[in-house]
Coordinates of C-alpha atoms in Angstrom, one line a residue:
M1 CA 33.4 -54.2 -49.3
K2 CA 36.3 -52.3 -47.6
K3 CA 35.0 -49.0 -48.9
L4 CA 31.5 -49.8 -47.6
L5 CA 32.9 -50.8 -44.2
L6 CA 34.9 -47.6 -44.0
A7 CA 31.8 -45.5 -44.8
V8 CA 29.7 -47.2 -42.2
T9 CA 32.4 -46.9 -39.6
T10 CA 32.9 -43.2 -40.3
F11 CA 29.1 -42.5 -40.1
A12 CA 28.9 -44.3 -36.8
L13 CA 31.8 -42.2 -35.3
L14 CA 30.2 -39.0 -36.5
T15 CA 26.8 -39.8 -34.9
A16 CA 27.9 -41.5 -31.7
G17 CA 27.8 -38.4 -29.4
C18 CA 24.5 -36.8 -30.5
S19 CA 22.1 -38.3 -27.9
T20 CA 21.5 -36.4 -24.7
S21 CA 19.0 -36.6 -21.9
S22 CA 16.8 -33.5 -21.6
S23 CA 13.7 -32.0 -20.1
A24 CA 13.1 -30.2 -23.4
P25 CA 10.8 -31.3 -26.2
E26 CA 11.6 -34.5 -28.0
D27 CA 13.9 -33.4 -30.8
K28 CA 17.1 -35.1 -29.5
G29 CA 19.0 -31.9 -29.2
Q30 CA 19.5 -31.0 -32.8
A31 CA 18.3 -28.2 -35.0
Q32 CA 18.7 -27.9 -38.8
T33 CA 19.8 -24.6 -40.2
G34 CA 20.9 -24.3 -43.8
G35 CA 22.0 -27.9 -43.8
Q36 CA 24.1 -27.5 -40.6
E37 CA 23.2 -29.2 -37.4
T38 CA 23.4 -27.0 -34.2
A39 CA 23.7 -28.7 -30.8
K40 CA 21.0 -27.8 -28.3
K41 CA 22.1 -25.5 -25.5
R42 CA 22.7 -27.4 -22.2
I43 CA 22.0 -25.8 -18.9
A44 CA 22.6 -27.1 -15.4
L45 CA 20.7 -25.9 -12.3
V46 CA 22.7 -26.6 -9.2
L47 CA 20.4 -26.3 -6.1
P48 CA 22.0 -26.0 -2.6
E49 CA 19.6 -28.5 -1.1
K50 CA 17.2 -31.2 -2.2
I51 CA 13.8 -30.3 -3.7
G52 CA 10.8 -30.8 -1.5
V53 CA 11.9 -29.0 1.7
N54 CA 11.8 -25.3 0.7
P55 CA 9.3 -24.2 -2.0
F56 CA 11.8 -21.5 -3.0
F57 CA 13.9 -24.2 -4.8
Q58 CA 10.9 -26.1 -6.1
Q59 CA 9.9 -23.0 -8.0
M60 CA 13.4 -22.7 -9.5
D61 CA 13.1 -26.2 -10.8
D62 CA 9.7 -25.4 -12.2
G63 CA 11.1 -22.3 -14.0
A64 CA 13.9 -24.3 -15.5
K65 CA 11.5 -26.9 -16.9
K66 CA 9.3 -24.3 -18.4
A67 CA 12.3 -22.7 -20.1
A68 CA 13.4 -26.0 -21.4
Q69 CA 10.0 -26.6 -23.0
E70 CA 9.7 -23.1 -24.5
F71 CA 13.2 -22.5 -25.7
G72 CA 14.3 -26.0 -26.7
V73 CA 17.2 -26.4 -24.4
D74 CA 18.4 -29.3 -22.3
V75 CA 18.1 -28.5 -18.5
K76 CA 19.5 -30.7 -15.8
T77 CA 18.7 -30.1 -12.1
I78 CA 21.4 -31.2 -9.7
E79 CA 20.3 -31.3 -6.0
S80 CA 22.8 -31.0 -3.3
T81 CA 22.5 -33.4 -0.3
D82 CA 24.1 -30.7 1.9
H83 CA 25.8 -27.4 1.6
G84 CA 29.2 -29.1 1.5
A85 CA 28.2 -30.7 -1.8
I86 CA 27.5 -27.5 -3.7
E87 CA 31.0 -26.9 -4.9
E88 CA 31.4 -30.5 -6.0
N89 CA 28.1 -30.3 -8.0
I90 CA 29.1 -27.0 -9.7
R91 CA 32.5 -28.6 -10.7
V92 CA 30.6 -31.6 -12.1
A93 CA 28.5 -29.3 -14.2
V94 CA 31.7 -27.6 -15.5
A95 CA 33.3 -31.0 -16.2
E96 CA 30.3 -32.1 -18.1
Q97 CA 30.6 -29.0 -20.3
Y98 CA 27.2 -27.3 -19.6
D99 CA 26.9 -24.0 -21.5
L100 CA 25.3 -22.2 -18.6
I101 CA 25.4 -23.1 -14.9
I102 CA 22.9 -21.6 -12.5
T103 CA 23.0 -21.9 -8.8
S104 CA 21.2 -20.1 -5.9
S105 CA 21.4 -18.4 -2.5
F106 CA 24.2 -17.3 -0.2
E107 CA 25.0 -20.9 0.7
A108 CA 26.5 -21.2 -2.9
E109 CA 28.4 -17.9 -2.9
D110 CA 31.8 -19.1 -1.9
A111 CA 31.7 -22.2 -4.0
L112 CA 30.7 -20.2 -7.1
K113 CA 33.3 -17.6 -6.5
K114 CA 36.0 -20.3 -6.4
V115 CA 34.8 -22.3 -9.4
A116 CA 33.9 -19.3 -11.6
T117 CA 37.3 -17.7 -10.9
E118 CA 39.0 -20.9 -12.0
N119 CA 36.9 -21.1 -15.2
P120 CA 36.8 -17.6 -16.6
D121 CA 35.6 -18.9 -20.0
R122 CA 32.4 -20.5 -18.6
T123 CA 29.1 -18.7 -18.0
F124 CA 27.4 -18.8 -14.6
A125 CA 24.4 -17.3 -12.9
I126 CA 23.3 -17.1 -9.3
I127 CA 19.8 -16.4 -8.0
D128 CA 19.0 -14.5 -4.9
T129 CA 22.5 -13.2 -4.0
Q130 CA 25.4 -11.3 -5.6
V131 CA 28.7 -12.6 -6.9
D132 CA 30.8 -9.9 -8.6
L133 CA 32.8 -11.7 -11.3
P134 CA 33.0 -11.0 -15.0
N135 CA 31.5 -14.3 -15.9
V136 CA 28.6 -14.3 -13.4
R137 CA 25.0 -12.9 -13.8
S138 CA 23.6 -12.2 -10.3
V139 CA 19.8 -12.1 -10.1
M140 CA 18.5 -10.3 -7.0
F141 CA 15.1 -9.4 -5.6
R142 CA 14.0 -6.2 -3.9
E143 CA 12.3 -8.2 -1.1
Q144 CA 12.3 -5.1 1.1
E145 CA 9.5 -3.7 -1.1
A146 CA 7.2 -6.6 -0.4
A147 CA 8.2 -6.7 3.2
Y148 CA 7.3 -3.1 3.5
L149 CA 3.8 -3.8 2.2
V150 CA 3.3 -6.7 4.7
G151 CA 4.5 -4.4 7.5
A152 CA 2.1 -1.7 6.3
A153 CA -0.8 -4.2 6.4
A154 CA 0.2 -5.4 9.8
G155 CA 0.3 -1.8 11.1
L156 CA -3.2 -1.2 9.8
A157 CA -4.6 -4.5 11.0
T158 CA -3.1 -5.0 14.4
K159 CA -5.4 -4.5 17.4
S160 CA -2.8 -4.6 20.1
S161 CA -0.2 -2.5 18.2
K162 CA 2.2 -5.2 19.1
V163 CA 3.7 -7.3 16.4
G164 CA 6.6 -9.7 16.1
I165 CA 9.2 -10.9 13.6
V166 CA 10.7 -14.4 13.7
A167 CA 13.7 -14.4 11.3
A168 CA 16.1 -17.1 10.4
M169 CA 19.4 -15.4 11.1
D170 CA 20.8 -12.0 12.0
I171 CA 22.7 -11.6 8.7
P172 CA 22.8 -8.7 6.2
I173 CA 20.7 -10.4 3.5
L174 CA 17.8 -10.9 5.9
K175 CA 17.7 -7.2 6.8
K176 CA 15.7 -6.8 3.5
W177 CA 12.9 -8.6 5.3
T178 CA 13.3 -7.3 8.8
V179 CA 14.1 -3.7 8.0
G180 CA 11.5 -3.5 5.2
F181 CA 8.8 -4.9 7.4
Q182 CA 9.5 -2.5 10.2
E183 CA 9.7 0.5 7.9
G184 CA 6.2 -0.3 6.4
L185 CA 4.8 -1.0 9.9
K186 CA 6.0 2.4 11.2
A187 CA 4.7 4.2 8.1
T188 CA 1.1 3.1 8.9
N189 CA 1.3 2.7 12.7
P190 CA 4.1 4.8 14.2
N191 CA 3.2 3.7 17.7
A192 CA 3.5 0.0 17.0
E193 CA 5.9 -2.1 19.1
V194 CA 8.1 -4.7 17.4
Q195 CA 9.7 -7.8 18.9
I196 CA 12.3 -9.5 16.8
N197 CA 14.0 -12.9 17.4
Y198 CA 16.4 -14.9 15.4
V199 CA 16.2 -18.7 15.0
G200 CA 19.9 -19.2 14.1
S201 CA 19.0 -21.5 11.3
F202 CA 16.9 -21.7 8.1
S203 CA 15.6 -25.1 9.0
D204 CA 14.5 -25.3 12.6
P205 CA 10.7 -25.1 12.9
A206 CA 10.8 -26.1 16.6
K207 CA 13.0 -23.1 17.6
A208 CA 10.9 -20.8 15.4
K209 CA 7.7 -22.0 17.1
E210 CA 9.3 -21.4 20.6
L211 CA 10.1 -17.8 19.6
A212 CA 6.7 -17.2 18.1
L213 CA 5.0 -18.4 21.3
L214 CA 7.2 -16.1 23.3
Q215 CA 6.2 -13.1 21.2
A216 CA 2.6 -14.0 21.4
S217 CA 2.8 -14.3 25.2
K218 CA 4.0 -10.6 25.2
G219 CA 0.9 -9.5 23.3
A220 CA 1.9 -9.8 19.6
D221 CA -1.3 -10.4 17.5
F222 CA 0.6 -10.5 14.2
I223 CA 4.0 -12.3 13.8
Y224 CA 5.9 -12.0 10.5
G225 CA 7.6 -15.2 9.5
A226 CA 11.0 -14.8 7.8
A227 CA 12.6 -18.1 8.9
A228 CA 12.4 -20.2 5.7
V229 CA 11.5 -23.8 6.8
G230 CA 11.2 -22.4 10.3
D231 CA 8.0 -20.6 9.3
L232 CA 6.2 -23.9 9.6
G233 CA 6.8 -23.6 13.4
V234 CA 5.4 -20.1 13.4
F235 CA 2.3 -21.4 11.6
E236 CA 1.9 -24.1 14.3
A237 CA 2.2 -21.5 17.1
A238 CA -0.4 -19.3 15.4
K239 CA -2.9 -22.1 15.2
E240 CA -2.3 -23.0 18.9
K241 CA -2.4 -19.4 20.3
G242 CA -4.7 -17.7 17.8
F243 CA -2.5 -14.9 16.5
Y244 CA -2.1 -14.1 12.8
T245 CA 1.0 -14.6 10.6
S246 CA 2.2 -14.6 7.0
G247 CA 4.2 -16.9 4.7
Q248 CA 7.1 -16.5 2.3
D249 CA 8.0 -17.3 -1.3
V250 CA 4.7 -19.0 -2.3
D251 CA 1.1 -18.5 -1.2
R252 CA 0.9 -20.2 2.2
T253 CA -2.6 -19.0 3.2
S254 CA -4.3 -22.2 2.2
I255 CA -2.4 -24.1 4.9
D256 CA -4.4 -22.4 7.7
P257 CA -6.7 -19.6 6.3
E258 CA -7.8 -18.6 9.9
H259 CA -4.3 -17.6 10.9
I260 CA -2.0 -17.3 7.9
V261 CA -3.5 -14.2 6.5
L262 CA -0.9 -13.0 4.0
S263 CA 2.0 -14.4 2.0
Q264 CA 5.0 -12.7 0.3
P265 CA 5.5 -14.5 -3.0
K266 CA 8.9 -14.3 -4.7
G267 CA 9.3 -15.2 -8.4
T268 CA 12.3 -17.5 -8.3
D269 CA 10.7 -19.5 -11.1
S270 CA 10.6 -16.3 -13.2
A271 CA 14.2 -15.5 -12.3
V272 CA 15.4 -18.9 -13.7
Y273 CA 13.1 -18.7 -16.7
E274 CA 14.3 -15.2 -17.6
T275 CA 17.9 -16.1 -17.1
V276 CA 17.6 -19.0 -19.5
K277 CA 15.7 -16.9 -22.0
A278 CA 18.4 -14.2 -21.9
F279 CA 21.1 -16.8 -22.4
V280 CA 19.3 -18.4 -25.4
D281 CA 18.7 -15.1 -27.1
G282 CA 22.2 -13.8 -26.5
S283 CA 21.3 -10.9 -24.1
L284 CA 22.7 -12.5 -20.9
K285 CA 25.4 -10.2 -19.5
P286 CA 27.4 -10.3 -16.3
G287 CA 26.5 -8.1 -13.5
V288 CA 23.4 -7.6 -11.3
V289 CA 19.7 -7.5 -12.2
A290 CA 17.0 -7.0 -9.6
Y291 CA 13.3 -7.8 -9.6
G292 CA 10.9 -5.8 -7.4
L293 CA 7.2 -4.8 -7.3
K294 CA 7.5 -3.0 -10.6
E295 CA 8.7 -6.2 -12.3
N296 CA 6.3 -8.4 -10.4
G297 CA 9.3 -10.3 -9.0
V298 CA 8.0 -9.9 -5.4
G299 CA 4.6 -9.2 -4.0
V300 CA 1.9 -9.8 -1.4
T301 CA -1.2 -11.9 -1.7
Y302 CA -4.4 -9.9 -2.3
V303 CA -2.4 -6.8 -3.0
T304 CA -0.3 -7.8 -6.0
H305 CA -1.1 -11.5 -6.4
D306 CA -4.5 -13.2 -6.4
S307 CA -5.1 -16.0 -3.9
K308 CA -7.6 -18.9 -3.9
T309 CA -8.0 -18.4 -0.2
P310 CA -10.7 -15.9 0.9
L311 CA -9.3 -12.8 2.5
N312 CA -9.2 -13.0 6.3
A313 CA -11.3 -10.4 8.2
F314 CA -8.2 -9.5 10.2
I315 CA -6.8 -7.9 7.1
G316 CA -10.0 -6.9 5.3
E317 CA -10.7 -5.1 2.1
E318 CA -10.1 -1.6 3.6
V319 CA -6.5 -2.6 4.6
V320 CA -5.9 -4.2 1.2
S321 CA -7.1 -1.0 -0.6
K322 CA -4.7 1.2 1.5
V323 CA -1.8 -1.2 0.9
K324 CA -2.5 -1.2 -2.8
A325 CA -2.2 2.5 -2.9
I326 CA 1.2 2.3 -1.1
K327 CA 2.3 -0.3 -3.6
D328 CA 1.4 2.1 -6.5
E329 CA 3.5 4.8 -4.9
I330 CA 6.5 2.5 -4.6
V331 CA 6.2 1.4 -8.2
A332 CA 5.8 5.0 -9.4
G333 CA 8.9 6.0 -7.3
T334 CA 7.0 8.5 -5.2
R335 CA 7.5 6.4 -2.0
T336 CA 11.0 5.2 -1.3
V337 CA 11.8 1.9 0.5
T338 CA 15.2 1.7 2.1
D339 CA 17.6 -0.9 0.7
P340 CA 19.4 -2.0 3.9
L341 CA 22.2 -3.6 2.0
K342 CA 23.2 -0.1 0.6
Q343 CA 23.1 1.7 3.9

């Protein structure tokens, strides 16, 4: 009886820690290989804000869930209630022994630098910004290439030769949008006039709307939104005053097809998916990778990405055809788009 009790107790101790919560398929985190059990990889996605405000982060969660299903890993998404909670959430993921910790955006830079430096034996990744540490993979986008295409389309389509840009903040990272757009605009319409105003925030639709209305009052018939959540205010202004505009990150044209005539999708879902894939297959290395038009990491509706919304006549097939030719030149390397972060 003592031997039987000892055997049961030992078995219970050995199996006590094997159950984990997961968004992966139902196999309880174990794989059999030659009689040996291998624990399923565990990955934490730490977002700088709650899902549901900015589609940028919703896409990341979607990419993580897709990777969990396809690669048989456990993925946990941790949403930050505010930017002050990002560091705490990354530390929680470290304490819970996640094999890979992914976060995103410049709001998480300082927190990741601190935690990754303190934990050199852990593996981290950050999407949409760069952290130069030997245990961090930085996934960037060449947004300036897509912004160039939107600017080229605006230059071809504008009737007043007056366009506007409503951007979130006057910071280096956003120059990939503002400089790229202006470069494309001038390439197709050298005489076009550009107004640019900054909201001062990534989450202030009211201020963005005020700035868009100001630009429209000065004759802008196309206003490029690069204000994150603030773009919603630009969309409202476009509907009220009848000018045309564009969206970011996902296809926004369905919101108001009469006025939102283009969108600039960015594959943050693919970025997370490919990061998890590389980690699982052992090819994930520290350093920087960048996705642009060539990798289909960024693009423009009707030019590189299909849309369920019919093409607005303000843009038209002739403009789309010309912009597609410009896109092909960028991909082929025969047309150069300035990277403002390297100037």
